[in-house]
Amino acid sequence: MHTRKIVTVIGARPQFIKASAVSAVLAESPHLHEVMIHTGQHFDANMSAVFFDELGMRAPDHCCGIHGGAHGAMTGRMLIEVERILVDEAPDALLVYGDTNSTLAGALAAVKLGIPVAHVEAGLRSFNMAMPEEINRILTDRISNWLFAPTAGAVAHLTGEGVAVARIKEVGDVMFDVARRHGARCAPDEGLLAELARRHGVSPNSYCLATIHRAESTDHPARLRAICDALISFAHELPVIFPVHPRTRQSMHALGLMDRLAGTVLLVDPLGYRDMVQLEKFAALIVTDSGGVQKEAFFHQVPCVTLRDETEWTELVDAGWNRLAPPNNAGAMLSVMRAAVGTRGRSAAPYGDGNAAGHIVACLEQGLA
Ligand code: UDP
């Protein structure tokens, strides 16, 4: 088999983490050569470069530097730039991850050039078309040739939508691969947790880790206020550590919420992956609206409360590891958080064997042979 070229398009924090698993396996393949495009959607050092460093990824081959602006403008600029690079690189396939504007722009640019598309994390559905992520993932699945589904539920969504079974591969979740590789390494008495213990008296297994970044939380003042009220109340019972995403910081700042939180909640800048995994692993509770963080809570066997109306990762709710708390009522969120501390879900293994990346690369090698 001749060496085939795969162009990967990534641009947002969770995509760097997911791609780190697949890129490591691709680098070992004698048959496939990867060229990486970073759209620039996330660009701060602590939202981008830190993951390349910590997860051992080489620098991207192309950096488009596109971020900010409305969804349409951002996606449109990415489409123009990715198309230009694809014409130049003439790859045999394009690889995209998840559900961001970078995912959709990459897939759309490729399909129009007749380049087959592989979508990692295919088949996830929230059934909420008000979410930009839901639109991106449905459209990307529709135009992909390889649909790499993380779970049996994702496969069922795709077959239910009439996608040909031959295009769907249930490979497991690439984030499980990464968590297995990095999760085992951290101890509670080093790094950031040791520093938080020294400076703020936080002890392992006796704090709550919170992350909020989704537009449905940050762009609705009443919801964001309710979330902050719930976190402030909860912080009187259990220390709350909150790494603040840039978009959330901006919204909270505009609403005067940063100052209100700062007295009781430990606000920190976005964390690198290693610090994040450490804080997840030794948390008593994780409270989040993140897809990735919900799963990582389960990987580290920590109970989770998801501050959303629905979740794509329903198997964790079914198994009792995750509870939904819609972010419209601080008192109700607080009750769910209190009830979740100290609980454990049922034993479950919905995310594959920890070698999703290996299965993805094997499929691509076979498909492009
Ligand atoms: N993450 C991180 N530092 C942080 C917050 C999150 O490294 O301060 C990691 C987290 O461990 C997970 C990923 O980012 O692997 C989740 O990304 P995000 O919440 O931005 O997006 P989502 O998963 O909701 O698409």
Short mmCIF file of C-alpha atoms and ligand atoms in Angstrom, two decimals:
data_model
loop_
_atom_site.label_atom_id
_atom_site.label_comp_id
_atom_site.label_asym_id
_atom_site.label_seq_id
_atom_site.Cartn_x
_atom_site.Cartn_y
_atom_site.Cartn_z
CA MET A 1 0.00 0.00 0.00
CA HIS A 2 1.25 3.50 -0.89
CA THR A 3 1.36 5.94 1.98
CA ARG A 4 -1.97 7.76 2.14
CA LYS A 5 -2.32 11.31 3.39
CA ILE A 6 -4.87 12.26 6.04
CA VAL A 7 -5.56 15.88 6.90
CA THR A 8 -6.85 16.41 10.44
CA VAL A 9 -8.74 19.60 11.28
CA ILE A 10 -8.85 20.63 14.93
CA GLY A 11 -9.32 23.96 16.67
CA ALA A 12 -10.85 23.66 20.14
CA ARG A 13 -9.59 22.37 23.49
CA PRO A 14 -11.39 19.01 23.55
CA GLN A 15 -10.23 18.33 19.99
CA PHE A 16 -6.55 18.66 20.93
CA ILE A 17 -7.13 16.10 23.67
CA LYS A 18 -9.02 13.68 21.42
CA ALA A 19 -6.58 14.09 18.51
CA SER A 20 -3.60 13.40 20.78
CA ALA A 21 -4.72 9.75 21.03
CA VAL A 22 -5.29 9.21 17.31
CA SER A 23 -2.27 11.23 16.14
CA ALA A 24 0.02 9.10 18.33
CA VAL A 25 -1.24 5.93 16.60
CA LEU A 26 -1.17 7.56 13.15
CA ALA A 27 2.48 8.49 13.70
CA GLU A 28 3.25 4.77 14.08
CA SER A 29 1.40 3.74 10.93
CA PRO A 30 3.63 2.89 7.96
CA HIS A 31 0.64 3.43 5.65
CA LEU A 32 -0.79 6.76 6.76
CA HIS A 33 0.76 10.21 6.97
CA GLU A 34 -1.03 12.90 8.97
CA VAL A 35 -1.05 16.62 8.18
CA MET A 36 -2.66 18.74 10.88
CA ILE A 37 -4.60 21.99 10.49
CA HIS A 38 -5.29 24.11 13.60
CA THR A 39 -8.10 26.51 12.74
CA GLY A 40 -7.30 28.81 15.67
CA GLN A 41 -10.77 28.60 17.27
CA HIS A 42 -9.07 28.31 20.69
CA PHE A 43 -5.79 30.17 20.76
CA ASP A 44 -4.80 31.23 24.32
CA ALA A 45 -1.75 29.29 25.52
CA ASN A 46 -3.80 27.66 28.30
CA MET A 47 -6.57 26.68 25.85
CA SER A 48 -4.29 25.37 23.09
CA ALA A 49 -0.46 25.17 23.30
CA VAL A 50 -0.48 23.56 26.76
CA PHE A 51 -2.27 20.49 25.35
CA PHE A 52 0.22 20.06 22.50
CA ASP A 53 3.05 20.20 25.05
CA GLU A 54 1.55 18.01 27.73
CA LEU A 55 0.06 15.39 25.42
CA GLY A 56 3.20 15.05 23.32
CA MET A 57 1.75 16.34 20.07
CA ARG A 58 3.86 17.87 17.37
CA ALA A 59 3.07 21.41 16.25
CA PRO A 60 0.28 21.70 13.64
CA ASP A 61 1.39 21.92 10.00
CA HIS A 62 -1.03 24.75 9.25
CA CYS A 63 -2.37 27.37 11.67
CA CYS A 64 -5.26 29.46 10.34
CA GLY A 65 -5.55 31.86 13.28
CA ILE A 66 -9.33 32.14 12.93
CA HIS A 67 -11.32 32.88 16.07
CA GLY A 68 -14.07 35.12 17.35
CA GLY A 69 -17.01 36.61 15.49
CA ALA A 70 -20.44 35.16 14.95
CA HIS A 71 -20.85 31.45 14.21
CA GLY A 72 -21.51 31.98 10.51
CA ALA A 73 -18.58 34.34 10.02
CA MET A 74 -16.19 32.08 11.93
CA THR A 75 -17.31 28.93 10.10
CA GLY A 76 -17.19 30.73 6.76
CA ARG A 77 -13.64 31.99 7.27
CA MET A 78 -12.56 28.50 8.32
CA LEU A 79 -14.22 27.00 5.26
CA ILE A 80 -12.29 29.33 2.93
CA GLU A 81 -8.97 28.68 4.63
CA VAL A 82 -9.35 24.90 5.04
CA GLU A 83 -10.45 24.56 1.40
CA ARG A 84 -7.35 26.42 0.24
CA ILE A 85 -5.10 24.10 2.27
CA LEU A 86 -6.93 20.96 1.11
CA VAL A 87 -6.52 21.95 -2.55
CA ASP A 88 -2.79 22.30 -1.86
CA GLU A 89 -2.36 19.15 0.21
CA ALA A 90 -4.69 16.93 -1.87
CA PRO A 91 -5.21 14.39 0.93
CA ASP A 92 -6.83 10.96 0.61
CA ALA A 93 -9.13 11.60 3.59
CA LEU A 94 -10.03 14.23 6.18
CA LEU A 95 -10.39 13.56 9.90
CA VAL A 96 -12.50 15.69 12.25
CA TYR A 97 -13.57 15.42 15.88
CA GLY A 98 -16.69 16.26 17.84
CA ASP A 99 -19.06 19.12 17.18
CA THR A 100 -17.42 22.52 16.89
CA ASN A 101 -17.41 25.04 14.05
CA SER A 102 -13.95 23.68 13.12
CA THR A 103 -15.51 20.21 12.73
CA LEU A 104 -18.23 21.41 10.40
CA ALA A 105 -15.98 23.72 8.37
CA GLY A 106 -13.41 20.95 7.86
CA ALA A 107 -16.00 18.36 6.83
CA LEU A 108 -17.81 20.73 4.48
CA ALA A 109 -14.63 21.91 2.77
CA ALA A 110 -13.55 18.29 2.20
CA VAL A 111 -16.83 16.85 0.97
CA LYS A 112 -17.16 19.58 -1.65
CA LEU A 113 -13.72 18.67 -2.95
CA GLY A 114 -14.65 14.99 -3.11
CA ILE A 115 -12.36 14.11 -0.19
CA PRO A 116 -13.85 11.40 2.08
CA VAL A 117 -14.51 12.49 5.66
CA ALA A 118 -13.95 10.54 8.89
CA HIS A 119 -15.87 11.80 11.95
CA VAL A 120 -14.71 10.82 15.41
CA GLU A 121 -17.51 11.01 18.02
CA ALA A 122 -20.22 10.42 15.43
CA GLY A 123 -23.82 9.75 16.40
CA LEU A 124 -24.07 11.82 19.58
CA ARG A 125 -27.38 13.62 19.93
CA SER A 126 -28.87 15.95 22.51
CA PHE A 127 -32.06 16.31 20.42
CA ASN A 128 -31.83 20.03 21.16
CA MET A 129 -31.47 21.95 17.90
CA ALA A 130 -30.96 25.21 19.81
CA MET A 131 -27.41 24.00 20.54
CA PRO A 132 -24.82 25.01 17.94
CA GLU A 133 -23.03 21.73 18.72
CA GLU A 134 -26.11 19.66 17.77
CA ILE A 135 -26.31 21.35 14.35
CA ASN A 136 -22.58 20.85 13.76
CA ARG A 137 -22.64 17.16 14.67
CA ILE A 138 -25.76 16.27 12.67
CA LEU A 139 -24.46 18.00 9.53
CA THR A 140 -20.99 16.48 9.91
CA ASP A 141 -22.41 12.98 10.34
CA ARG A 142 -24.56 13.47 7.25
CA ILE A 143 -21.54 14.12 5.02
CA SER A 144 -19.07 11.67 6.57
CA ASN A 145 -17.92 8.40 5.03
CA TRP A 146 -16.56 6.87 8.23
CA LEU A 147 -18.71 7.46 11.30
CA PHE A 148 -16.66 6.49 14.35
CA ALA A 149 -19.23 6.11 17.11
CA PRO A 150 -18.08 6.08 20.75
CA THR A 151 -21.02 4.09 22.17
CA ALA A 152 -23.79 1.67 21.25
CA GLY A 153 -26.26 4.53 21.82
CA ALA A 154 -24.50 6.66 19.20
CA VAL A 155 -24.70 3.75 16.73
CA ALA A 156 -28.45 3.45 17.42
CA HIS A 157 -28.96 7.16 16.68
CA LEU A 158 -27.19 6.83 13.34
CA THR A 159 -29.01 3.69 12.23
CA GLY A 160 -32.26 5.35 13.35
CA GLU A 161 -31.45 8.23 11.00
CA GLY A 162 -30.96 5.78 8.13
CA VAL A 163 -27.15 5.87 7.92
CA ALA A 164 -25.86 2.75 6.16
CA VAL A 165 -24.51 0.29 8.73
CA ALA A 166 -21.33 -0.21 6.68
CA ARG A 167 -20.32 3.41 7.31
CA ILE A 168 -20.69 3.16 11.10
CA LYS A 169 -17.96 1.73 13.33
CA GLU A 170 -18.37 1.52 17.09
CA VAL A 171 -14.79 2.07 18.22
CA GLY A 172 -15.13 3.35 21.81
CA ASP A 173 -14.27 6.78 23.09
CA VAL A 174 -10.89 8.35 22.35
CA MET A 175 -11.11 10.37 25.59
CA PHE A 176 -11.10 7.07 27.47
CA ASP A 177 -7.80 6.24 25.74
CA VAL A 178 -6.29 9.55 26.89
CA ALA A 179 -7.66 9.31 30.44
CA ARG A 180 -6.25 5.80 30.83
CA ARG A 181 -2.85 6.93 29.61
CA HIS A 182 -2.62 10.04 31.83
CA GLY A 183 -5.00 9.36 34.72
CA ALA A 184 -2.89 6.76 36.44
CA ARG A 185 0.10 9.04 36.71
CA CYS A 186 -0.97 11.73 39.17
CA ALA A 187 -0.77 11.59 42.97
CA PRO A 188 -2.75 13.86 45.32
CA ASP A 189 0.27 15.30 47.15
CA GLU A 190 1.95 17.04 44.22
CA GLY A 191 1.26 19.73 41.61
CA LEU A 192 -1.73 22.02 41.72
CA LEU A 193 -3.65 20.08 44.35
CA ALA A 194 -0.71 20.29 46.78
CA GLU A 195 -0.54 24.03 46.11
CA LEU A 196 -4.28 24.47 46.70
CA ALA A 197 -3.90 22.47 49.92
CA ARG A 198 -1.11 24.77 51.11
CA ARG A 199 -2.77 28.01 50.10
CA HIS A 200 -6.44 27.28 50.68
CA GLY A 201 -6.62 24.16 52.88
CA VAL A 202 -8.26 22.09 50.14
CA SER A 203 -7.81 18.37 50.78
CA PRO A 204 -8.09 15.44 48.38
CA ASN A 205 -11.57 13.93 48.06
CA SER A 206 -13.10 16.89 49.95
CA TYR A 207 -13.79 19.48 47.27
CA CYS A 208 -16.00 20.07 44.28
CA LEU A 209 -14.56 20.78 40.82
CA ALA A 210 -16.78 22.95 38.59
CA THR A 211 -16.54 23.85 34.88
CA ILE A 212 -19.02 25.87 32.83
CA HIS A 213 -18.49 26.93 29.24
CA ARG A 214 -21.46 26.09 27.05
CA ALA A 215 -23.26 28.92 25.23
CA GLU A 216 -26.56 27.68 26.67
CA SER A 217 -25.14 28.51 30.14
CA THR A 218 -22.93 31.51 29.43
CA ASP A 219 -25.19 33.41 27.02
CA HIS A 220 -28.30 33.39 29.25
CA PRO A 221 -27.84 35.75 32.19
CA ALA A 222 -30.60 34.19 34.31
CA ARG A 223 -29.07 30.73 33.90
CA LEU A 224 -25.54 31.92 34.57
CA ARG A 225 -26.72 33.78 37.69
CA ALA A 226 -28.54 30.70 38.95
CA ILE A 227 -25.44 28.55 38.36
CA CYS A 228 -23.25 31.03 40.25
CA ASP A 229 -25.78 31.23 43.12
CA ALA A 230 -25.80 27.45 43.41
CA LEU A 231 -21.98 27.27 43.40
CA ILE A 232 -21.68 30.04 46.02
CA SER A 233 -24.16 28.28 48.34
CA PHE A 234 -22.48 24.91 47.80
CA ALA A 235 -19.03 26.40 48.52
CA HIS A 236 -20.17 27.03 52.12
CA GLU A 237 -20.44 23.26 52.49
CA LEU A 238 -17.56 22.00 50.33
CA PRO A 239 -14.72 24.01 48.75
CA VAL A 240 -15.48 24.64 45.07
CA ILE A 241 -12.61 24.96 42.57
CA PHE A 242 -13.70 26.57 39.30
CA PRO A 243 -11.28 26.82 36.32
CA VAL A 244 -12.93 29.59 34.33
CA HIS A 245 -13.19 29.24 30.54
CA PRO A 246 -12.48 32.55 28.70
CA ARG A 247 -16.06 32.85 27.39
CA THR A 248 -17.50 32.22 30.85
CA ARG A 249 -15.14 34.78 32.37
CA GLN A 250 -16.31 37.36 29.88
CA SER A 251 -20.01 36.70 30.55
CA MET A 252 -19.57 36.54 34.32
CA HIS A 253 -17.52 39.72 34.26
CA ALA A 254 -20.21 41.56 32.29
CA LEU A 255 -22.84 40.50 34.84
CA GLY A 256 -20.69 41.39 37.87
CA LEU A 257 -20.58 37.72 38.89
CA MET A 258 -16.79 37.34 39.10
CA ASP A 259 -16.65 39.53 42.20
CA ARG A 260 -19.59 37.74 43.79
CA LEU A 261 -17.97 34.36 43.28
CA ALA A 262 -14.45 35.38 44.20
CA GLY A 263 -15.12 35.56 47.96
CA THR A 264 -16.30 31.95 48.28
CA VAL A 265 -15.39 29.98 45.15
CA LEU A 266 -11.74 29.29 44.21
CA LEU A 267 -11.53 30.77 40.72
CA VAL A 268 -8.53 29.66 38.66
CA ASP A 269 -7.47 30.09 35.04
CA PRO A 270 -8.21 27.25 32.58
CA LEU A 271 -5.98 24.31 33.45
CA GLY A 272 -3.66 22.14 31.42
CA TYR A 273 -4.73 18.53 31.00
CA ARG A 274 -2.52 17.13 33.76
CA ASP A 275 -3.75 19.55 36.42
CA MET A 276 -7.30 19.02 35.25
CA VAL A 277 -7.06 15.24 35.48
CA GLN A 278 -5.54 15.51 38.94
CA LEU A 279 -8.34 17.78 40.18
CA GLU A 280 -10.96 15.50 38.62
CA LYS A 281 -9.48 12.36 40.07
CA PHE A 282 -9.41 13.58 43.67
CA ALA A 283 -12.70 15.53 43.65
CA ALA A 284 -15.63 14.54 45.88
CA LEU A 285 -17.98 15.87 43.21
CA ILE A 286 -17.72 17.27 39.69
CA VAL A 287 -20.26 19.86 38.53
CA THR A 288 -20.11 20.71 34.84
CA ASP A 289 -21.82 21.47 31.55
CA SER A 290 -18.93 19.92 29.59
CA GLY A 291 -19.33 16.73 27.59
CA GLY A 292 -15.74 15.63 28.12
CA VAL A 293 -15.72 16.38 31.82
CA GLN A 294 -18.89 14.30 32.39
CA LYS A 295 -17.11 11.28 30.94
CA GLU A 296 -13.86 11.96 32.76
CA ALA A 297 -15.76 12.08 36.07
CA PHE A 298 -16.87 8.53 35.31
CA PHE A 299 -13.40 7.42 34.16
CA HIS A 300 -12.08 8.53 37.57
CA GLN A 301 -15.17 7.15 39.37
CA VAL A 302 -16.27 10.52 40.75
CA PRO A 303 -19.99 11.41 40.96
CA CYS A 304 -21.06 14.14 38.56
CA VAL A 305 -23.85 16.70 38.31
CA THR A 306 -24.46 18.06 34.83
CA LEU A 307 -25.98 21.53 34.80
CA ARG A 308 -27.98 21.10 31.61
CA ASP A 309 -31.48 20.21 30.47
CA GLU A 310 -30.19 17.11 28.69
CA THR A 311 -26.97 15.25 27.95
CA GLU A 312 -25.57 13.34 25.01
CA TRP A 313 -23.93 10.87 27.42
CA THR A 314 -27.15 9.34 28.74
CA GLU A 315 -25.53 6.01 29.64
CA LEU A 316 -23.86 7.69 32.64
CA VAL A 317 -27.20 9.00 33.90
CA ASP A 318 -28.68 5.51 33.44
CA ALA A 319 -25.80 3.97 35.40
CA GLY A 320 -26.21 6.47 38.25
CA TRP A 321 -22.83 8.21 37.85
CA ASN A 322 -24.30 11.43 36.50
CA ARG A 323 -27.35 13.50 37.48
CA LEU A 324 -28.94 16.21 35.39
CA ALA A 325 -29.79 19.52 37.08
CA PRO A 326 -31.28 22.09 34.68
CA PRO A 327 -29.61 25.44 35.36
CA ASN A 328 -32.74 27.46 35.92
CA ASN A 329 -33.14 27.19 39.67
CA ALA A 330 -30.28 27.58 42.16
CA GLY A 331 -32.09 25.76 44.97
CA ALA A 332 -32.88 22.74 42.80
CA MET A 333 -29.27 22.56 41.53
CA LEU A 334 -28.00 22.76 45.10
CA SER A 335 -30.23 19.87 46.19
CA VAL A 336 -28.95 17.68 43.36
CA MET A 337 -25.32 18.52 44.20
CA ARG A 338 -25.83 17.69 47.88
CA ALA A 339 -27.54 14.42 47.03
CA ALA A 340 -24.75 13.36 44.64
CA VAL A 341 -21.83 13.66 47.09
CA GLY A 342 -20.70 10.28 48.34
CA THR A 343 -22.72 8.28 45.81
CA ARG A 344 -21.43 5.75 43.31
CA GLY A 345 -23.08 4.51 40.15
CA ARG A 346 -23.31 0.96 38.89
CA SER A 347 -20.34 -0.71 37.25
CA ALA A 348 -20.49 -0.03 33.49
CA ALA A 349 -18.13 -0.06 30.50
CA PRO A 350 -19.88 1.89 27.73
CA TYR A 351 -16.77 3.51 26.18
CA GLY A 352 -14.90 0.59 24.65
CA ASP A 353 -11.60 -1.04 25.50
CA GLY A 354 -9.38 2.04 25.83
CA ASN A 355 -7.97 1.58 22.33
CA ALA A 356 -10.45 3.59 20.27
CA ALA A 357 -7.56 5.32 18.48
CA GLY A 358 -6.12 1.96 17.41
CA HIS A 359 -9.48 0.86 16.00
CA ILE A 360 -9.93 4.16 14.14
CA VAL A 361 -6.50 3.99 12.51
CA ALA A 362 -6.97 0.30 11.59
CA CYS A 363 -10.28 1.19 9.87
CA LEU A 364 -8.70 4.07 7.97
CA GLU A 365 -5.77 1.91 6.86
CA GLN A 366 -8.16 -0.72 5.60
CA GLY A 367 -10.52 1.78 3.98
CA LEU A 368 -7.75 3.61 2.15
CA ALA A 369 -5.74 0.52 1.10
N1 UDP B 1 -10.18 20.65 30.43
C1 UDP B 1 -8.90 21.06 30.75
N2 UDP B 1 -8.75 22.19 31.51
C2 UDP B 1 -9.81 22.90 31.98
C3 UDP B 1 -11.13 22.46 31.65
C4 UDP B 1 -11.27 21.34 30.85
O1 UDP B 1 -7.91 20.42 30.39
O2 UDP B 1 -9.62 23.92 32.64
C5 UDP B 1 -10.32 19.44 29.61
C6 UDP B 1 -11.16 18.35 30.25
O3 UDP B 1 -10.36 17.56 31.10
C7 UDP B 1 -11.67 17.60 29.04
C8 UDP B 1 -11.81 18.67 27.99
O4 UDP B 1 -11.03 19.78 28.43
O5 UDP B 1 -10.71 16.66 28.60
C9 UDP B 1 -13.25 19.09 27.87
O6 UDP B 1 -13.32 20.20 27.04
P1 UDP B 1 -14.48 21.26 27.11
O7 UDP B 1 -15.15 21.15 28.43
O8 UDP B 1 -13.90 22.57 26.72
O9 UDP B 1 -15.44 20.83 25.91
P2 UDP B 1 -16.55 19.70 25.72
O10 UDP B 1 -16.02 18.41 26.22
O11 UDP B 1 -17.78 20.15 26.43
O12 UDP B 1 -16.77 19.66 24.25
#
